[in-house]
Short mmCIF file of C-alpha atoms in Angstrom, two decimals:
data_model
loop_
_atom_site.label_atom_id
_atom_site.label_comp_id
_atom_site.label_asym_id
_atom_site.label_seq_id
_atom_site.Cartn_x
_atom_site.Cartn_y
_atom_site.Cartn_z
CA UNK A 690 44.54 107.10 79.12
CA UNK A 691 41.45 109.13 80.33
CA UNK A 692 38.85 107.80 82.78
CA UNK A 693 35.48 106.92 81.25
CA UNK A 694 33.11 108.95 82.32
CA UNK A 695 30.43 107.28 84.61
CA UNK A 696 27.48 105.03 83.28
CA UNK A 697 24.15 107.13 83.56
CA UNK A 698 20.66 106.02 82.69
CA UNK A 699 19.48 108.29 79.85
CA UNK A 700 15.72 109.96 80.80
CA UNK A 701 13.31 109.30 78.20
CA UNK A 702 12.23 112.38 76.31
CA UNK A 703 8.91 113.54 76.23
CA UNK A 704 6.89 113.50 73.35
CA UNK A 705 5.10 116.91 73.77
CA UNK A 706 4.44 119.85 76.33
CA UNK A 707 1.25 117.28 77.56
CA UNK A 708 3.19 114.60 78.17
CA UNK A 709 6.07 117.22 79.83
CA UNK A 710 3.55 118.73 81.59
CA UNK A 711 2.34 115.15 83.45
CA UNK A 712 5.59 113.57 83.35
CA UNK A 713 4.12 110.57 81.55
CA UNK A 714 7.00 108.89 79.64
CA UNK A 715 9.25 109.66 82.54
CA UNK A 716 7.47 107.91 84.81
CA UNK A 717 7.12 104.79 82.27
CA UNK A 718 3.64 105.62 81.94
CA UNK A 719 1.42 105.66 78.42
CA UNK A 720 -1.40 108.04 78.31
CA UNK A 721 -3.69 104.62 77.84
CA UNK A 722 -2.72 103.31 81.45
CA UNK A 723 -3.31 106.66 83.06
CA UNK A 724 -6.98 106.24 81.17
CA UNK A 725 -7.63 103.21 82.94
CA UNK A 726 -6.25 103.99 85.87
CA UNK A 727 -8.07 107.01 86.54
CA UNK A 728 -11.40 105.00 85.36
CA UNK A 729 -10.42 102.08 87.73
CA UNK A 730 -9.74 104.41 90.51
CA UNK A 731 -13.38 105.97 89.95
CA UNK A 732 -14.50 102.55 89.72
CA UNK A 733 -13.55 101.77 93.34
CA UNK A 734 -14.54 104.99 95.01
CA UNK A 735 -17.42 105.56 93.46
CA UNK A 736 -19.38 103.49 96.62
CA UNK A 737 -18.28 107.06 98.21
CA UNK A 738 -21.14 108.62 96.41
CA UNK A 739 -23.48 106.93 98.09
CA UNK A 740 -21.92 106.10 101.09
CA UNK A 741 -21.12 109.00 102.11
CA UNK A 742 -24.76 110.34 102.43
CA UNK A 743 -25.75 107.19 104.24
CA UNK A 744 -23.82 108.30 106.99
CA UNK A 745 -24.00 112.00 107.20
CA UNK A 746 -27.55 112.14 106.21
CA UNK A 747 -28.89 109.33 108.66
CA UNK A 748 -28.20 111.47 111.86
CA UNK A 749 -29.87 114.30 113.01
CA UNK A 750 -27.87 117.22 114.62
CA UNK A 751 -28.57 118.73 118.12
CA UNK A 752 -31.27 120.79 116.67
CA UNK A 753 -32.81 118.08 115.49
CA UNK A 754 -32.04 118.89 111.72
CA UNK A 755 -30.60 116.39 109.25
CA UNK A 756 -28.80 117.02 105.66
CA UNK A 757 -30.43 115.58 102.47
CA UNK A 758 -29.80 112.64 101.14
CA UNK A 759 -29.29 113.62 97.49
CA UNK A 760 -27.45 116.78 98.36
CA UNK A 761 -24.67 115.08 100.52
CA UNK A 762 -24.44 112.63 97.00
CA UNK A 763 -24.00 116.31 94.96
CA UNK A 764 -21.62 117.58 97.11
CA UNK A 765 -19.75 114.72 97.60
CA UNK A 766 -19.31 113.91 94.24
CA UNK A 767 -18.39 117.80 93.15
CA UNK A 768 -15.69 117.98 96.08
CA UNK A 769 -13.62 115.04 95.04
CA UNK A 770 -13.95 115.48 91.31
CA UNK A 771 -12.44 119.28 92.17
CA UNK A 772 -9.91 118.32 94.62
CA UNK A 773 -8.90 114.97 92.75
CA UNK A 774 -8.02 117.47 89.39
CA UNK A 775 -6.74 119.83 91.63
CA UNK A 776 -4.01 118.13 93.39
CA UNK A 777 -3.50 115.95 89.93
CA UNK A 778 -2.49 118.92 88.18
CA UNK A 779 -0.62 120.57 90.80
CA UNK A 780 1.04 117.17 92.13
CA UNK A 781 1.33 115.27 88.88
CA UNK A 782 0.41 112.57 91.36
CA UNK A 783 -2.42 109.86 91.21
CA UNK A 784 -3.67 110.02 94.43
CA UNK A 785 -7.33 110.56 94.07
CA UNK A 786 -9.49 112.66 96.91
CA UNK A 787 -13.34 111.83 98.51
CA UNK A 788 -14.63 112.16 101.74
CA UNK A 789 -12.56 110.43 104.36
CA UNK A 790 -14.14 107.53 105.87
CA UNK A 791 -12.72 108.22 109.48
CA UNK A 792 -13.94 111.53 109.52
CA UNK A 793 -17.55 111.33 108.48
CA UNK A 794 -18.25 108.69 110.80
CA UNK A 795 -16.19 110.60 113.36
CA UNK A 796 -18.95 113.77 112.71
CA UNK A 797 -21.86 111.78 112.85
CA UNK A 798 -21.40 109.97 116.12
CA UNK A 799 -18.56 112.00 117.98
CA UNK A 800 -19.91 115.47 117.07
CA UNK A 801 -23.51 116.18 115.82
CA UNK A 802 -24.82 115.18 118.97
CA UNK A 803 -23.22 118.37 120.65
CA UNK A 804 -23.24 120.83 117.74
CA UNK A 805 -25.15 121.65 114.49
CA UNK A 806 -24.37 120.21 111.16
CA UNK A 807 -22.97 123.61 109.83
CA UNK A 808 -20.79 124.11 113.28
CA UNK A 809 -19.71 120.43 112.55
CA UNK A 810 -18.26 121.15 109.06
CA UNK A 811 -17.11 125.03 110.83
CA UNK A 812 -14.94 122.26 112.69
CA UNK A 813 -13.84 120.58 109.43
CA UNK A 814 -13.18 124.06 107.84
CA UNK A 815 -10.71 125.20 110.69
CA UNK A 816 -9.17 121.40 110.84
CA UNK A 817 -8.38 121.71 107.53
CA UNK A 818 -6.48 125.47 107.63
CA UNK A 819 -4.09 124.47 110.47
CA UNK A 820 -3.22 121.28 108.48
CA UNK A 821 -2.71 123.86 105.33
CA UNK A 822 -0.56 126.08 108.01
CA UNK A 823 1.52 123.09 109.13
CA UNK A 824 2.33 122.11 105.33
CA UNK A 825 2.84 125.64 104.12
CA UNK A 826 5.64 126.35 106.91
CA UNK A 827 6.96 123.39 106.40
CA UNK A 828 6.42 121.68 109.95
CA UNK A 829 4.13 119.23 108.13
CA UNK A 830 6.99 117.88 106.19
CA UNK A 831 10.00 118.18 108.79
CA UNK A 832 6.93 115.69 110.71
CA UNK A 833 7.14 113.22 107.66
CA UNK A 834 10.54 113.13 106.91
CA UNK A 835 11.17 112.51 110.51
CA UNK A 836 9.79 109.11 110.48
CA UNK A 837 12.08 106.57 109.77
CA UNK A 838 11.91 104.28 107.04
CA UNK A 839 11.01 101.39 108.80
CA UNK A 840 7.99 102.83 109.59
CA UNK A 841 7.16 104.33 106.73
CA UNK A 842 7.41 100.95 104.86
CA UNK A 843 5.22 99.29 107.64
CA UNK A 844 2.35 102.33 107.38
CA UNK A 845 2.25 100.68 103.31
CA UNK A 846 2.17 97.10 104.26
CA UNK A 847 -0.24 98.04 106.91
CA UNK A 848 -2.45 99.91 104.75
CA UNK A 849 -2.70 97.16 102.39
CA UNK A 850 -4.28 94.91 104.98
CA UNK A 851 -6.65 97.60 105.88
CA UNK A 852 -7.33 97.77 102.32
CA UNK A 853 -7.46 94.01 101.92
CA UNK A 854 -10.00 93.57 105.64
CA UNK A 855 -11.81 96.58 104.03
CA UNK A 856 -12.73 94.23 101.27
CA UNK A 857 -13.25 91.15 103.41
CA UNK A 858 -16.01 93.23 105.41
CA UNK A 859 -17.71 94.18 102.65
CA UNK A 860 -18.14 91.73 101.10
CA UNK A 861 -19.46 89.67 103.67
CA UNK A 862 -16.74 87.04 103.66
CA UNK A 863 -15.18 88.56 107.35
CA UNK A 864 -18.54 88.97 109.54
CA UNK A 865 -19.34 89.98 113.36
CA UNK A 866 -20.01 86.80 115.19
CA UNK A 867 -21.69 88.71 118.20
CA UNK A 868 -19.36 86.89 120.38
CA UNK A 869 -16.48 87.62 122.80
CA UNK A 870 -14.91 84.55 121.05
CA UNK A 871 -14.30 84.33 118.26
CA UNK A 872 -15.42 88.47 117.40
CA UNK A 873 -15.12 87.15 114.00
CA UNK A 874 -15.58 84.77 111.49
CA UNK A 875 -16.20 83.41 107.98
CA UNK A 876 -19.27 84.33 106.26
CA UNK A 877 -22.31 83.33 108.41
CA UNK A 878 -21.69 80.65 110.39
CA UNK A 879 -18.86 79.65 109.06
CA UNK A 880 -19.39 79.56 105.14
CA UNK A 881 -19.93 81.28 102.27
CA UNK A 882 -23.90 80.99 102.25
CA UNK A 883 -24.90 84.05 100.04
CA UNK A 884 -24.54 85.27 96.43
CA UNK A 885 -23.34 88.33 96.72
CA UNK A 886 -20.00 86.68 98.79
CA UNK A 887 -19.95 83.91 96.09
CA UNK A 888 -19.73 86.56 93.28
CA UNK A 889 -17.15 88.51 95.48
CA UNK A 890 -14.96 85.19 95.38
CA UNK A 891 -15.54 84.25 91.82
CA UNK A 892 -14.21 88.57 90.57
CA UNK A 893 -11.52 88.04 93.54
CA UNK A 894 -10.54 84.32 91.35
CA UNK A 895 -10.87 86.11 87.73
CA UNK A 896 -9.05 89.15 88.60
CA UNK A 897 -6.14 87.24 90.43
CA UNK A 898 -6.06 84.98 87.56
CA UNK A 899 -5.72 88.14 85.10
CA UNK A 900 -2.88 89.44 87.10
CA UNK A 901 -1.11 86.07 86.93
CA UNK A 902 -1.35 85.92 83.71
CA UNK A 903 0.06 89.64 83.27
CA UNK A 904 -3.11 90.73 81.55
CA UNK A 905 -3.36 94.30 80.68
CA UNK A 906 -6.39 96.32 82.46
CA UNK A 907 -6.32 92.96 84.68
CA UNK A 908 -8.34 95.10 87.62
CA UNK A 909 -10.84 97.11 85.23
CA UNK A 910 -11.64 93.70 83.22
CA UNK A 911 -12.45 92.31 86.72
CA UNK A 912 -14.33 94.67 88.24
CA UNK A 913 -16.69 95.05 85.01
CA UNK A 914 -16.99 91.45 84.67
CA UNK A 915 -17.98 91.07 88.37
CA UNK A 916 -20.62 93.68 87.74
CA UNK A 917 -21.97 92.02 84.75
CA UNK A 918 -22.46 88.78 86.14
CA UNK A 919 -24.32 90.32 89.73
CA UNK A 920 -26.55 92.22 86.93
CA UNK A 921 -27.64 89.08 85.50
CA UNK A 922 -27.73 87.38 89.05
CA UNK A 923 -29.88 90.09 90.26
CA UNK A 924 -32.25 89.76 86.91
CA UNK A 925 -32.80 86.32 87.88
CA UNK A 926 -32.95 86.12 91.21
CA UNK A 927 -34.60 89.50 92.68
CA UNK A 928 -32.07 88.99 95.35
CA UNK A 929 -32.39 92.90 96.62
CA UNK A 930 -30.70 94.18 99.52
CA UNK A 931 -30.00 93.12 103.25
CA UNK A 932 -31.75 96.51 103.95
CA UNK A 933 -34.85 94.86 102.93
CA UNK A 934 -35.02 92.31 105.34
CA UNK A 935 -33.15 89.88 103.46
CA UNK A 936 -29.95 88.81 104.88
CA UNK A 937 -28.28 87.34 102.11
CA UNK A 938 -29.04 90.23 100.08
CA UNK A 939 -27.15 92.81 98.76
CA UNK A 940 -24.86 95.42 100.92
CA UNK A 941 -25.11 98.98 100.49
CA UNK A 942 -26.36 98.87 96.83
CA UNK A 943 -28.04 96.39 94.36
CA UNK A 944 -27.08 96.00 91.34
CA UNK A 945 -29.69 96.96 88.72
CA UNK A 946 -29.91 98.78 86.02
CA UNK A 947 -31.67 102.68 87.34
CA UNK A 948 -35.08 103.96 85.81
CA UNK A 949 -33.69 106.96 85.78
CA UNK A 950 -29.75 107.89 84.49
CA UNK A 951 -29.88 111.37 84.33
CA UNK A 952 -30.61 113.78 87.34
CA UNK A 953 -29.33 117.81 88.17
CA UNK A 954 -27.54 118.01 90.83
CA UNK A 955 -28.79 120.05 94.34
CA UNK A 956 -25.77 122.06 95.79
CA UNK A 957 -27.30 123.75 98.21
CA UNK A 958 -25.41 122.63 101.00
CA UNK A 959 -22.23 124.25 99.43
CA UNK A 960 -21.13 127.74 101.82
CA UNK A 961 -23.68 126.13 104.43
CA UNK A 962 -20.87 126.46 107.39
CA UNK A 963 -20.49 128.47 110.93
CA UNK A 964 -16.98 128.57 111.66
CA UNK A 965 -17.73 130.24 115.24
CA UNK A 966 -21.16 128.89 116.66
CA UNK A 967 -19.75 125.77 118.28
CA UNK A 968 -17.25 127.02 120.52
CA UNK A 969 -20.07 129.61 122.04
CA UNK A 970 -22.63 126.03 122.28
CA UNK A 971 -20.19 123.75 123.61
CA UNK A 972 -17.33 126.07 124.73
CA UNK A 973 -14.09 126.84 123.48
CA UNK A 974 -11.72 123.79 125.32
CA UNK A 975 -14.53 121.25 124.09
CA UNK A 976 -14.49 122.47 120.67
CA UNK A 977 -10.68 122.60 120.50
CA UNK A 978 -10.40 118.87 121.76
CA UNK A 979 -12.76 118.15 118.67
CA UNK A 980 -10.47 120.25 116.46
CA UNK A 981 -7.58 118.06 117.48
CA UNK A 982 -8.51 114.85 117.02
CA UNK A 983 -9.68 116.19 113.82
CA UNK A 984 -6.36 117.35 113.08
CA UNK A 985 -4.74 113.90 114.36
CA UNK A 986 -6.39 111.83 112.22
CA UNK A 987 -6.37 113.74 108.94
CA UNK A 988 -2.92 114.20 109.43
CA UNK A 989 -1.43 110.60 109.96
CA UNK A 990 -4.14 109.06 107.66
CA UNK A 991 -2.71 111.24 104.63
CA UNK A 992 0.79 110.88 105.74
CA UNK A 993 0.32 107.14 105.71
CA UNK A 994 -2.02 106.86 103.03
CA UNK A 995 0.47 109.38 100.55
CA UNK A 996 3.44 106.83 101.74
CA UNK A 997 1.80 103.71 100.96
CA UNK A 998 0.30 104.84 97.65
CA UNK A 999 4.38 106.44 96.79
CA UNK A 1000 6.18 103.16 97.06
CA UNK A 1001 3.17 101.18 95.28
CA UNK A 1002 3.69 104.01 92.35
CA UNK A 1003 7.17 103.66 92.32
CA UNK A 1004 7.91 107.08 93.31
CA UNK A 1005 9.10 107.18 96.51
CA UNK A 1006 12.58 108.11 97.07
CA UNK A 1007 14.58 105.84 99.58
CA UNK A 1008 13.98 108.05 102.66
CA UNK A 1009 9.92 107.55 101.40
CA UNK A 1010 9.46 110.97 100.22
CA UNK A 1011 8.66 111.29 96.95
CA UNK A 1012 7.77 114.61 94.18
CA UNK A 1013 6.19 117.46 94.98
CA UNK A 1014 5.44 116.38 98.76
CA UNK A 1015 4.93 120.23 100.16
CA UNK A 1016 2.07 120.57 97.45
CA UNK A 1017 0.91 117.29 98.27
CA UNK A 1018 0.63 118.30 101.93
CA UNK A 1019 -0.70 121.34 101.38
CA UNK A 1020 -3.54 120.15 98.54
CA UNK A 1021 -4.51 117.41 101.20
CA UNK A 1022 -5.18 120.13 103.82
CA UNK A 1023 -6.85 122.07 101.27
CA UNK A 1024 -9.47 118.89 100.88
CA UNK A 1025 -10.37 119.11 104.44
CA UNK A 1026 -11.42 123.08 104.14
CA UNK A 1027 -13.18 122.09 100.84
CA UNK A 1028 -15.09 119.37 102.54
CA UNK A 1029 -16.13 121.38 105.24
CA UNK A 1030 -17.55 124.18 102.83
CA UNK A 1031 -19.18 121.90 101.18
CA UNK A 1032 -20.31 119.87 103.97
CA UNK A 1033 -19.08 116.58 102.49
CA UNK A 1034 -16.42 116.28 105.22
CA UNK A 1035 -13.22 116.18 105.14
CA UNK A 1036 -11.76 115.18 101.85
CA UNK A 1037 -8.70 113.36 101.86
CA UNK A 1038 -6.34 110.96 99.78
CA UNK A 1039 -7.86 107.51 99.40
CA UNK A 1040 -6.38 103.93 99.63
CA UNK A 1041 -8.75 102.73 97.10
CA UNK A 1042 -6.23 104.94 94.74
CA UNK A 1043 -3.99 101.65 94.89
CA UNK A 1044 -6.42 99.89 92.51
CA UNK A 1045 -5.52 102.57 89.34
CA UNK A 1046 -2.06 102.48 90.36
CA UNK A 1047 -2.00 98.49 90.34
CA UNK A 1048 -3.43 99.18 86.70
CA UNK A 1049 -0.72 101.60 85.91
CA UNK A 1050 -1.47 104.86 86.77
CA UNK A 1051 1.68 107.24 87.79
CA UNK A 1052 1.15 110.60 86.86
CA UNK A 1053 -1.91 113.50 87.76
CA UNK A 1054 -3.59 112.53 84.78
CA UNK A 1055 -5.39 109.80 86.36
CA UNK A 1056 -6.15 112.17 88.53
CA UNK A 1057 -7.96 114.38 85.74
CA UNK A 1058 -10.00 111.65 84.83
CA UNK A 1059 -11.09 110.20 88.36
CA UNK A 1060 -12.03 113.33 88.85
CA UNK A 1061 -13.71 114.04 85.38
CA UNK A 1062 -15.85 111.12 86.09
CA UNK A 1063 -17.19 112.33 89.56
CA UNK A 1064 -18.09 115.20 88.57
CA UNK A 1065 -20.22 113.80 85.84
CA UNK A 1066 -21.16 111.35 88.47
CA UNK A 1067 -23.19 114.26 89.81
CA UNK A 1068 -25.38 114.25 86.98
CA UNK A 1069 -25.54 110.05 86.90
CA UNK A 1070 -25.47 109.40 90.24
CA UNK A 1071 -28.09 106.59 89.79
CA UNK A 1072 -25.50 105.13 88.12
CA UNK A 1073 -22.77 104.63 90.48
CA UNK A 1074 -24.78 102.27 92.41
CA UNK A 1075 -24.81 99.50 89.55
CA UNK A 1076 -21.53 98.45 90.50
CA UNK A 1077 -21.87 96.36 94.18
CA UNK A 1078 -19.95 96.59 97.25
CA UNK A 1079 -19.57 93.08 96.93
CA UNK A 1080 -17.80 93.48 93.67
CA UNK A 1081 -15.22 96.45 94.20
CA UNK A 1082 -14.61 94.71 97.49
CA UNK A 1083 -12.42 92.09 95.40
CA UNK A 1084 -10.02 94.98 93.71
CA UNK A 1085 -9.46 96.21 97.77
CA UNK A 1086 -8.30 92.36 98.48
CA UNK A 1087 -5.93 92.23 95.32
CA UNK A 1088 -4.30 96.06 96.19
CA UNK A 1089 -4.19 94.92 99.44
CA UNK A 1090 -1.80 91.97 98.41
CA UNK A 1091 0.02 94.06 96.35
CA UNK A 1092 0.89 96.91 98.79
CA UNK A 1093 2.05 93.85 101.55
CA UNK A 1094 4.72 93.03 98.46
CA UNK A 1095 6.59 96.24 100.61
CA UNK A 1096 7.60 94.23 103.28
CA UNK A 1097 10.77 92.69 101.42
CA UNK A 1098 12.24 96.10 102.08
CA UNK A 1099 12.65 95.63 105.98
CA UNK A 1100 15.46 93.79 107.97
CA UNK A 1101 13.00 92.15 110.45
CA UNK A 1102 16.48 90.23 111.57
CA UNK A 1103 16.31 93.12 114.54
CA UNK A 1104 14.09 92.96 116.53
CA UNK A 1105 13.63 96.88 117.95
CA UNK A 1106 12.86 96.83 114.13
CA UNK A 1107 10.31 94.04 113.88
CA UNK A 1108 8.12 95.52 117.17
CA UNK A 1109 6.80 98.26 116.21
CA UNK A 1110 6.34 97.08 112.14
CA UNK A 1111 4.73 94.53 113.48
CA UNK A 1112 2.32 96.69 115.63
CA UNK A 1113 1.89 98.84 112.87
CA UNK A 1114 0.90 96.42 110.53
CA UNK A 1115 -1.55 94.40 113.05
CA UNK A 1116 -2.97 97.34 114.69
CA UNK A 1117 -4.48 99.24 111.50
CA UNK A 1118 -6.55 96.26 110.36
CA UNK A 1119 -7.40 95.10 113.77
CA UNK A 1120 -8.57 98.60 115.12
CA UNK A 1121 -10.22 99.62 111.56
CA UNK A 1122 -7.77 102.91 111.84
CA UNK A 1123 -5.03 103.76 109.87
CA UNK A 1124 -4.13 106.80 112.81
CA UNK A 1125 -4.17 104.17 115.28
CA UNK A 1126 -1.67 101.70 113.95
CA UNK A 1127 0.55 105.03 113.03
CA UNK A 1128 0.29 105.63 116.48
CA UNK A 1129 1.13 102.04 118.34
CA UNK A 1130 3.96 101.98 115.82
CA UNK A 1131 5.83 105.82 116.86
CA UNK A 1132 4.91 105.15 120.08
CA UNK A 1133 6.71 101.52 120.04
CA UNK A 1134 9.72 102.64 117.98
CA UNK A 1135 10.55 105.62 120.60
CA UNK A 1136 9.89 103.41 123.75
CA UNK A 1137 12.53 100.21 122.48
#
């Protein structure tokens, strides 16, 4: 009597060359949930658009020159519509690209106060080839595969509080208290006492509610129900913003239908980059130092970000690699040089991507239409501020909760284990850096 041959699970076959192509029925997906997960991705990071130029246009360089307002909101919505298609159809992977939050903030108080706004972005440009060097030899992913699981699960659950304190900040239920003790607390002065953080609540409520009860499109229906309702409130009230004196106003935008919806886009910032003029202003060893901790921070935060956003997809291998990762690398340093041309800054994977793949995105195609929508975002950029802060902040809590779900994958019986997760996990929320908790986590794990 023969042995059987062993049980296998059959692969589902794909319907066409598109769906070959994007690996959608292999991954479980439906061409429907990549829709909406590529709309809800676009959804969350469209506050990029303007946020973005609010902090790269606000501060003047050492020459005294500042970028444009409106051209920072072109170019930053052109770069991540081309780099989010790019890496979709080269990764098949839903990881969506924008300027990095870390970085911008990084050139506009660490940097422009020493160089000029094109040197700055010169910076970004040469940040972003030795990140595409590291990937394309390999050394990038012999890095990434070095890190043991442990931590790799920990940089997710980590991430997801980030995500989730993200939300909490801006949405103005987590505020400074302006004292030693407690730094923070609930709302102001210890409740909820404005609109905007009672409609943040009541989308948080519906949402969670729509996940619970295993409601398709549970995070879109949220998120465009949220924005209805602050519409209307906004209609009635004439709350406005906080910017206009009025602290229980709106964050960074209010949520009214524009006068105008259609506008062309100004580009002329894109090629506006000198590669070599700040190492002759500032000198070669200080403009190196800035290219490292350049390179330091794009480099964990994409490591972590592409780890946390694999396991939430489903598509991370045990050892928390997961398909195509040497194109992934390599796209992701191609985002910081694009950035830099463009001077956007850097443009890297974002954790907001969490929020289509919580609606059931798992292929590049999401990809082709986050990215499809910024770059008509360029031309309705009066648009993307309808949606509040307040609102999206709610989909960042529920990813948040979602991505912590990774935990039940580590033995925290051990405790040279439990350490560094558990600085890991703390530290990234707690010091508003994904790099740093990567950091107290290695550092942790080598010394116990």
């Amino acid at each position: 009597m023969s042995a059987s041959a062993p049980e296998t699970t059959a692969v589902p076959e794909p319907k066409n060359a598109f769906d070959r192509f994007f690996e959608i029925t292999a991954r479980g997906s439906t061409v429907g949930g990549e829709i909406r997960g590529g709309v809800v991705t676009f959804v969350t990071m469209a506050y990029i658009v303007i946020l973005n130029p609010i902090i790269l246009s606000g501060t003047p360089d050492v020459a005294g020159d500042a970028l444009g307002f409106s051209q920072v909101a072109a170019v930053t919505a052109l770069t991540a519509g081309v780099m989010t298609m790019l890496f979709g159809l080269v990764t098949r992977l839903p990881f969506a690209f924008a300027a990095g939050l870390g970085i911008n903030s990084f050139l506009a108080v660490g940097i422009v106060g020493q160089v000029t706004w094109p040197e700055a972005m010169g910076l970004v440009v040469i940040n972003g080839l030795i990140i595409v060097l590291l990937a394309v030899t390999g050394l990038r992913r012999m890095i990434f595969e070095a890190v043991p699981l442990a931590l790799k699960t920990a940089i997710t659950v980590g991430i997801g509080l980030f995500i989730a304190f993200i939300g909490f900040v801006d949405s103005g239920l987590v505020t400074s208290t302006g004292l030693s003790s407690p730094p923070v607390g609930l709302g102001v002065g210890g409740s909820i006492t404005t609109i905007p953080t009672a409609l943040f609540v009541l989308t948080l409520v519906i949402t969670a509610v729509l996940l619970v009860r295993k409601v398709k499109a549970a995070l879109l229906i949220g998120l465009l129900s949220g924005t209805v309702i602050a519409v209307i409130v906004q209609a009635v009230t004439g709350l406005g913003a906080k910017a206009d004196g009025n602290p229980g106003g709106w964050g960074l935008s209010v949520p009214t239908l524009p006068a105008q919806w259609v506008s062309l886009p100004d580009l002329s910032l894109v090629g506006q980059v000198d590669l070599v003029g700040s190492f002759g202003r500032i000198g070669v060893l200080a403009a190196l130092m800035l290219v490292f901790t350049l390179v330091f921070t794009n480099f964990f935060d994409a490591m972590g970000t592409m780890t946390g956003l694999s396991r939430e997809a489903g598509l991370a291998a045990p050892d928390g690699t997961f398909p195509r990762l040497r194109s992934a690398l390599v796209i992701e340093g191609i985002g910081a040089v694009a950035g830099g041309a463009t001077s956007s800054s850097s443009n890297t994977v974002f954790i907001e991507s969490g929020s289509g793949i919580g609606e059931g995105a798992r292929t590049g195609l999401a990809n082709v239409v986050t990215g499809g929508l910024f770059l008509l975002a360029m031309f309705f950029t009066p648009l993307t501020s309808i949606v509040p802060t307040e609102i999206a902040a709610a989909a960042l809590v529920i990813v948040g909760a979602l991505m912590m779900a990774q935990i039940r994958h580590v033995d925290l019986s051990d405790m040279s284990v439990l350490i560094p997760v558990f600085l890991t996990v703390t530290v990234m929320p707690l010091t508003y850096s994904i790099a740093n908790g990567i950091g107290a986590g290695f550092v942790s794990w080598v010394l116990i």
